[in-house]
Coordinates of C-alpha atoms in Angstrom, one line a residue:
V1 CA 131.6 -395.0 11.1
S2 CA 130.2 -398.2 9.7
W3 CA 129.5 -400.5 6.6
V4 CA 127.3 -403.5 6.6
P5 CA 127.6 -405.1 3.1
G6 CA 124.0 -405.3 1.7
G7 CA 122.7 -403.3 4.8
A8 CA 123.8 -399.7 5.1
I9 CA 126.7 -397.4 5.4
T10 CA 126.9 -394.9 8.1
L11 CA 128.8 -391.4 7.9
E12 CA 129.6 -388.9 10.5
R13 CA 130.3 -385.1 10.1
Y14 CA 134.2 -384.4 10.6
D15 CA 134.1 -381.6 12.9
R16 CA 137.8 -380.8 12.7
Y17 CA 137.4 -380.1 9.3
H18 CA 138.8 -376.5 8.3
G19 CA 135.9 -375.2 6.2
E20 CA 132.3 -374.6 6.6
K21 CA 130.6 -377.9 8.0
P22 CA 127.4 -379.2 6.6
P23 CA 124.5 -378.9 8.9
I24 CA 123.7 -382.8 8.9
E25 CA 125.9 -384.5 11.5
R26 CA 124.9 -388.0 10.4
I27 CA 123.9 -389.8 7.4
E28 CA 122.7 -393.4 6.9
V29 CA 122.7 -394.8 3.3
R30 CA 120.7 -397.9 3.3
A31 CA 120.7 -400.7 0.8
M32 CA 117.1 -401.4 -0.5
G33 CA 117.0 -403.3 -3.8
D34 CA 113.3 -403.4 -4.0
A35 CA 111.5 -400.1 -5.2
T36 CA 108.4 -400.7 -3.5
A37 CA 110.3 -401.3 -0.1
R38 CA 112.0 -398.0 -0.6
L39 CA 108.7 -396.2 -1.2
N40 CA 107.2 -397.6 1.7
N41 CA 110.0 -396.7 3.9
L42 CA 109.8 -393.1 2.7
K43 CA 106.0 -392.9 3.3
S44 CA 106.5 -394.4 7.1
G45 CA 109.3 -392.0 7.8
N46 CA 112.0 -394.7 8.1
V47 CA 114.1 -392.9 5.5
D48 CA 114.2 -389.2 4.4
F49 CA 115.2 -389.4 0.9
I50 CA 114.9 -392.0 -2.0
N51 CA 115.1 -392.2 -5.9
I52 CA 112.0 -393.0 -7.4
E53 CA 111.5 -395.3 -10.4
P54 CA 109.6 -394.2 -13.5
A55 CA 106.7 -396.6 -13.0
Q56 CA 106.3 -395.3 -9.4
Y57 CA 106.6 -391.9 -10.9
A58 CA 103.5 -392.8 -13.0
T59 CA 101.4 -394.3 -10.5
E60 CA 102.3 -392.8 -7.1
I61 CA 102.9 -389.0 -8.3
L62 CA 101.1 -388.4 -11.6
R63 CA 98.1 -390.7 -10.9
G64 CA 98.0 -389.7 -7.3
G65 CA 98.7 -393.2 -5.7
T66 CA 100.6 -391.6 -2.7
P67 CA 98.5 -388.7 -1.6
G68 CA 101.6 -387.6 0.4
F69 CA 102.9 -386.0 -2.7
A70 CA 99.9 -383.9 -3.6
E71 CA 99.8 -380.1 -2.6
G72 CA 99.9 -379.8 1.2
G73 CA 101.1 -383.5 1.6
D74 CA 104.1 -384.6 3.6
L75 CA 106.1 -385.5 0.8
R76 CA 108.1 -383.7 -2.0
Q77 CA 109.6 -384.8 -5.3
E78 CA 111.4 -383.3 -8.2
T79 CA 112.8 -384.5 -11.5
Y80 CA 116.3 -383.7 -12.6
Q81 CA 118.5 -384.4 -15.5
G82 CA 120.7 -387.3 -14.8
T83 CA 124.1 -388.0 -16.4
A84 CA 123.6 -391.7 -17.5
Y85 CA 122.5 -392.6 -20.7
R86 CA 120.7 -396.0 -21.8
Y87 CA 121.4 -398.0 -24.8
L88 CA 121.3 -401.5 -26.5
G89 CA 124.7 -403.3 -26.9
W90 CA 125.2 -405.4 -29.7
N91 CA 127.7 -408.4 -29.6
A92 CA 130.0 -407.6 -32.7
D93 CA 131.8 -411.0 -32.1
G94 CA 128.8 -413.0 -32.4
K95 CA 126.7 -414.5 -35.4
F96 CA 124.4 -411.3 -35.9
F97 CA 125.8 -407.8 -35.3
G98 CA 129.4 -407.8 -36.7
D99 CA 127.9 -405.9 -39.7
R100 CA 127.2 -402.3 -39.2
R101 CA 124.3 -402.3 -41.4
V102 CA 122.5 -404.9 -39.1
R103 CA 123.2 -402.8 -36.2
L104 CA 121.9 -399.8 -38.0
A105 CA 118.8 -401.8 -39.0
M106 CA 118.1 -402.6 -35.2
T107 CA 118.4 -398.8 -34.5
H108 CA 115.8 -397.9 -37.1
A109 CA 113.6 -400.7 -35.7
L110 CA 113.6 -399.3 -32.1
N111 CA 110.9 -396.7 -32.0
R112 CA 112.6 -394.7 -29.2
D113 CA 110.3 -391.7 -28.9
L114 CA 107.3 -393.8 -28.4
L115 CA 109.0 -396.3 -25.9
L116 CA 110.3 -393.3 -23.9
E117 CA 106.8 -391.9 -23.8
Q118 CA 104.8 -394.8 -23.3
H119 CA 107.2 -396.8 -20.9
F120 CA 109.3 -394.2 -19.4
H121 CA 106.5 -391.6 -19.3
G122 CA 108.5 -389.0 -21.0
L123 CA 111.4 -388.9 -18.5
G124 CA 114.3 -388.4 -20.8
R125 CA 115.5 -387.3 -24.4
V126 CA 116.6 -389.7 -27.2
I127 CA 120.3 -389.4 -27.9
S128 CA 122.7 -390.0 -30.8
G129 CA 126.0 -390.6 -29.1
P130 CA 128.2 -391.6 -26.0
F131 CA 128.4 -388.2 -24.1
F132 CA 126.4 -386.4 -21.4
I133 CA 123.6 -384.7 -23.4
D134 CA 124.2 -381.3 -21.8
G135 CA 127.8 -381.4 -22.0
P136 CA 130.3 -379.9 -24.6
D137 CA 131.4 -383.2 -25.7
Y138 CA 128.0 -384.2 -27.1
D139 CA 127.4 -382.8 -30.7
A140 CA 124.0 -381.9 -30.6
S141 CA 123.9 -381.3 -34.5
I142 CA 123.8 -385.0 -34.9
A143 CA 120.0 -386.1 -34.9
P144 CA 119.3 -389.5 -33.6
W145 CA 118.3 -392.1 -36.4
P146 CA 114.7 -391.9 -36.9
F147 CA 112.1 -395.0 -36.5
D148 CA 111.9 -396.6 -40.0
L149 CA 111.0 -400.3 -40.3
Q150 CA 111.2 -400.3 -44.1
R151 CA 114.7 -398.9 -44.0
A152 CA 115.6 -401.5 -41.3
A153 CA 114.2 -404.3 -43.5
Q154 CA 116.2 -403.0 -46.6
L155 CA 119.6 -402.7 -44.5
L156 CA 119.0 -406.5 -43.4
S157 CA 118.6 -407.4 -47.0
E158 CA 121.7 -405.5 -48.0
A159 CA 123.6 -407.4 -45.3
G160 CA 122.4 -410.9 -46.7
W161 CA 119.7 -411.6 -44.1
D162 CA 116.6 -412.8 -46.4
D163 CA 113.9 -415.3 -45.9
S164 CA 115.3 -418.0 -48.0
D165 CA 112.8 -420.9 -47.0
G166 CA 109.6 -418.7 -46.9
D167 CA 109.0 -419.3 -43.0
G168 CA 108.5 -415.7 -42.3
I169 CA 112.2 -415.5 -40.6
R170 CA 115.3 -414.0 -42.1
D171 CA 118.1 -416.3 -42.4
K172 CA 121.9 -416.4 -43.8
L173 CA 124.6 -418.6 -44.5
V174 CA 127.2 -418.0 -41.8
E175 CA 130.5 -420.0 -41.9
G176 CA 128.9 -422.6 -44.0
E177 CA 125.8 -422.9 -41.6
R178 CA 122.2 -421.5 -42.3
V179 CA 121.1 -419.4 -39.2
R180 CA 117.9 -418.0 -38.5
F181 CA 118.0 -414.3 -37.2
E182 CA 116.7 -415.2 -33.8
F183 CA 118.7 -413.6 -31.0
G184 CA 118.5 -413.0 -27.3
M185 CA 118.1 -409.6 -25.4
L186 CA 119.4 -409.7 -21.9
T187 CA 117.5 -407.0 -19.9
Y188 CA 116.9 -405.8 -16.4
G189 CA 114.4 -408.4 -14.7
Y190 CA 113.8 -406.1 -12.1
R191 CA 112.9 -403.1 -14.3
P192 CA 109.2 -403.4 -15.7
E193 CA 109.6 -400.5 -17.9
F194 CA 112.6 -402.1 -19.7
V195 CA 110.9 -405.4 -20.3
A196 CA 107.8 -403.7 -21.4
A197 CA 110.0 -401.5 -24.0
M198 CA 111.6 -404.8 -25.0
E199 CA 108.3 -406.5 -25.8
H200 CA 107.3 -403.5 -28.1
F201 CA 110.7 -403.8 -29.8
R202 CA 110.3 -407.4 -30.2
N203 CA 107.0 -407.0 -31.8
D204 CA 108.2 -404.7 -34.3
L205 CA 111.2 -406.8 -35.3
R206 CA 108.8 -409.7 -35.7
G207 CA 107.2 -407.6 -38.4
I208 CA 110.5 -407.4 -40.5
G209 CA 111.4 -411.1 -40.1
V210 CA 113.5 -411.1 -37.0
V211 CA 113.0 -413.1 -33.9
M212 CA 114.2 -411.6 -30.3
N213 CA 113.7 -413.6 -27.2
I214 CA 113.8 -411.2 -24.0
E215 CA 115.8 -412.6 -21.2
P216 CA 115.0 -410.7 -18.1
V217 CA 117.5 -411.5 -15.4
E218 CA 118.6 -410.0 -12.0
W219 CA 121.5 -407.6 -11.8
A220 CA 124.1 -410.3 -10.6
V221 CA 123.4 -412.6 -13.3
M222 CA 123.2 -409.9 -15.9
I223 CA 126.8 -408.6 -14.9
Q224 CA 128.2 -412.0 -15.0
R225 CA 126.7 -412.8 -18.3
M226 CA 128.1 -409.6 -19.7
D227 CA 131.7 -410.0 -18.1
E228 CA 131.6 -413.5 -19.9
R229 CA 130.4 -412.2 -23.1
A230 CA 127.4 -414.7 -22.8
F231 CA 124.8 -412.7 -24.9
D232 CA 123.7 -411.7 -28.2
A233 CA 122.5 -408.1 -27.0
F234 CA 121.7 -406.4 -23.9
T235 CA 120.1 -403.3 -22.3
G236 CA 122.9 -401.2 -20.7
G237 CA 123.6 -397.8 -19.3
W238 CA 126.7 -395.6 -18.3
V239 CA 126.7 -392.8 -15.8
L240 CA 129.1 -390.2 -17.0
G241 CA 131.2 -387.5 -15.6
W242 CA 131.8 -384.0 -17.1
E243 CA 135.0 -384.8 -18.4
S244 CA 135.3 -387.6 -21.0
D245 CA 137.8 -390.4 -21.3
L246 CA 136.8 -393.0 -23.9
Y247 CA 139.5 -395.4 -23.3
Q248 CA 137.9 -398.0 -21.0
I249 CA 134.7 -398.6 -22.8
W250 CA 135.8 -398.1 -26.4
H251 CA 139.4 -398.7 -27.1
S252 CA 140.3 -401.9 -29.0
S253 CA 142.6 -402.9 -26.3
Q254 CA 140.0 -403.3 -23.9
A255 CA 137.7 -405.6 -26.1
D256 CA 139.4 -408.7 -24.9
L257 CA 139.9 -408.1 -21.3
P258 CA 138.4 -410.3 -18.8
S259 CA 135.4 -408.5 -17.3
G260 CA 136.4 -405.5 -19.3
S261 CA 134.0 -402.6 -20.2
N262 CA 134.2 -402.8 -24.1
R263 CA 131.8 -406.0 -23.8
I264 CA 130.6 -405.6 -27.1
G265 CA 134.0 -406.3 -28.9
F266 CA 134.0 -402.8 -30.7
R267 CA 137.5 -402.5 -32.6
N268 CA 138.1 -399.5 -34.6
P269 CA 141.7 -398.2 -35.4
D270 CA 140.5 -394.6 -36.3
A271 CA 138.4 -394.9 -33.0
D272 CA 141.6 -395.6 -31.0
R273 CA 143.6 -392.8 -32.7
I274 CA 140.9 -390.3 -31.6
I275 CA 140.8 -391.8 -28.2
V276 CA 144.4 -391.8 -27.5
E277 CA 144.9 -388.2 -29.0
A278 CA 142.1 -386.9 -26.7
R279 CA 143.9 -388.2 -23.7
S280 CA 147.0 -386.0 -24.4
T281 CA 145.1 -383.0 -25.7
F282 CA 144.6 -380.2 -23.1
D283 CA 143.0 -377.4 -25.3
P284 CA 139.4 -377.6 -24.4
A285 CA 138.1 -376.8 -28.0
A286 CA 140.6 -379.2 -29.7
R287 CA 139.4 -382.0 -27.1
T288 CA 135.8 -380.9 -27.9
A289 CA 136.4 -381.3 -31.8
L290 CA 138.0 -384.7 -31.3
F291 CA 135.0 -385.9 -29.1
H292 CA 132.6 -384.5 -31.9
R293 CA 134.6 -386.7 -34.5
F294 CA 134.1 -389.7 -32.0
H295 CA 130.4 -388.9 -31.8
A296 CA 130.0 -388.7 -35.7
M297 CA 131.8 -392.3 -36.0
M298 CA 129.4 -393.7 -33.2
H299 CA 126.4 -392.7 -35.2
E300 CA 127.7 -394.3 -38.2
E301 CA 129.0 -397.4 -36.7
Q302 CA 126.0 -398.0 -34.2
P303 CA 128.0 -400.3 -31.9
Y304 CA 125.3 -399.4 -29.5
T305 CA 121.8 -398.3 -30.3
F306 CA 121.8 -395.0 -28.3
F307 CA 118.4 -395.1 -26.4
F308 CA 118.1 -391.8 -24.1
S309 CA 119.3 -389.8 -21.5
G310 CA 117.0 -390.0 -18.5
R311 CA 115.6 -387.6 -16.0
E312 CA 115.9 -389.0 -12.4
I313 CA 113.1 -388.6 -9.7
G314 CA 114.0 -387.7 -6.3
G315 CA 111.4 -388.0 -3.4
W316 CA 111.9 -386.8 0.2
R317 CA 110.0 -386.1 3.5
T318 CA 109.0 -382.3 4.0
W319 CA 111.2 -382.1 7.2
L320 CA 114.2 -382.4 4.9
H321 CA 115.0 -378.9 3.6
N322 CA 117.2 -377.2 1.0
V323 CA 117.2 -380.4 -1.3
T324 CA 118.9 -379.3 -4.6
F325 CA 120.6 -381.3 -7.2
S326 CA 124.1 -381.3 -8.7
P327 CA 124.1 -380.9 -12.6
L328 CA 126.3 -384.2 -12.3
R329 CA 125.6 -386.3 -9.3
P330 CA 122.6 -385.5 -7.1
F331 CA 124.4 -386.2 -3.7
D332 CA 127.2 -383.7 -4.6
Q333 CA 124.8 -381.2 -3.4
S334 CA 123.5 -383.0 -0.1
M335 CA 126.0 -381.2 2.0
T336 CA 123.5 -378.3 1.9
W337 CA 120.5 -380.3 3.0
Y338 CA 119.4 -380.1 6.4
L339 CA 116.6 -381.6 8.8
E340 CA 114.0 -379.5 10.5
P341 CA 114.9 -379.7 14.2
Q342 CA 112.8 -382.3 16.2
A343 CA 110.6 -383.1 13.0
A344 CA 112.3 -386.4 12.0
P345 CA 112.0 -389.5 14.3

């Protein structure tokens, strides 16, 4: 019916549809970038449903900051498995992360289990590859690399990063220039849990002679810098479907496209062959086997440090009924939701 950019999108039920019509006649989806504003609008009854951030989940639900979520209150909440995964992306075209050993060292230095528990309140599972964790393409037999600072330090030394001048920071001769291992981590400035996790990571890296400078920015700035390849590393995420197509993110042809999705410059001819073959393979078992090979390759190459597949949190008013969540996208199921008559303002 209407769309106000940055404001709201209004949808109305199409009553001439041939099949069963959903009970809700009109839906307004509002754009609210601030998580506190979203929660306040839910509590006041100005909206019926929101997604809740992990920090809010801890303070407002687990610790009782919003009494409405308690038993007998006027709010409901549920966690459900999302299809997105989070990762750290390493710029292979820069000075630091073109060497697989260095990328693997970064993964060993990231204490994923601890960070997930402390800063994301256990809302997720550590992953080892680029597929939906509960889908057939994800090879569950591949265990994530463990947290191991000693192994991380060993890998950095093998890659030629040592402390040649005794100042406590690793360095290396790169194209005739002595380079300190000091890099920037571009991260979501509006997500305190990511900033806190990167602070923990920074401290562990400093213990093995690596300096990481955290660069928290807003989403628009982050997108621009990723598109321009103006980063050493960044915190990222992808939302996945059930069917996998690896071409856009991983094929070598996408690495040099302006504003392309292969932002980290991953180029691998063996991976390209798997990607192309999977696109023309229709047998499900054969496709799964190809994706498992790709998963194993990503585990070894570590173009990303695969972080976790997160659980999402939905919160809604008690007058919204039959709230269920799709295994893939939560709002796929919203056609069965309905409002209690006369209850909502």
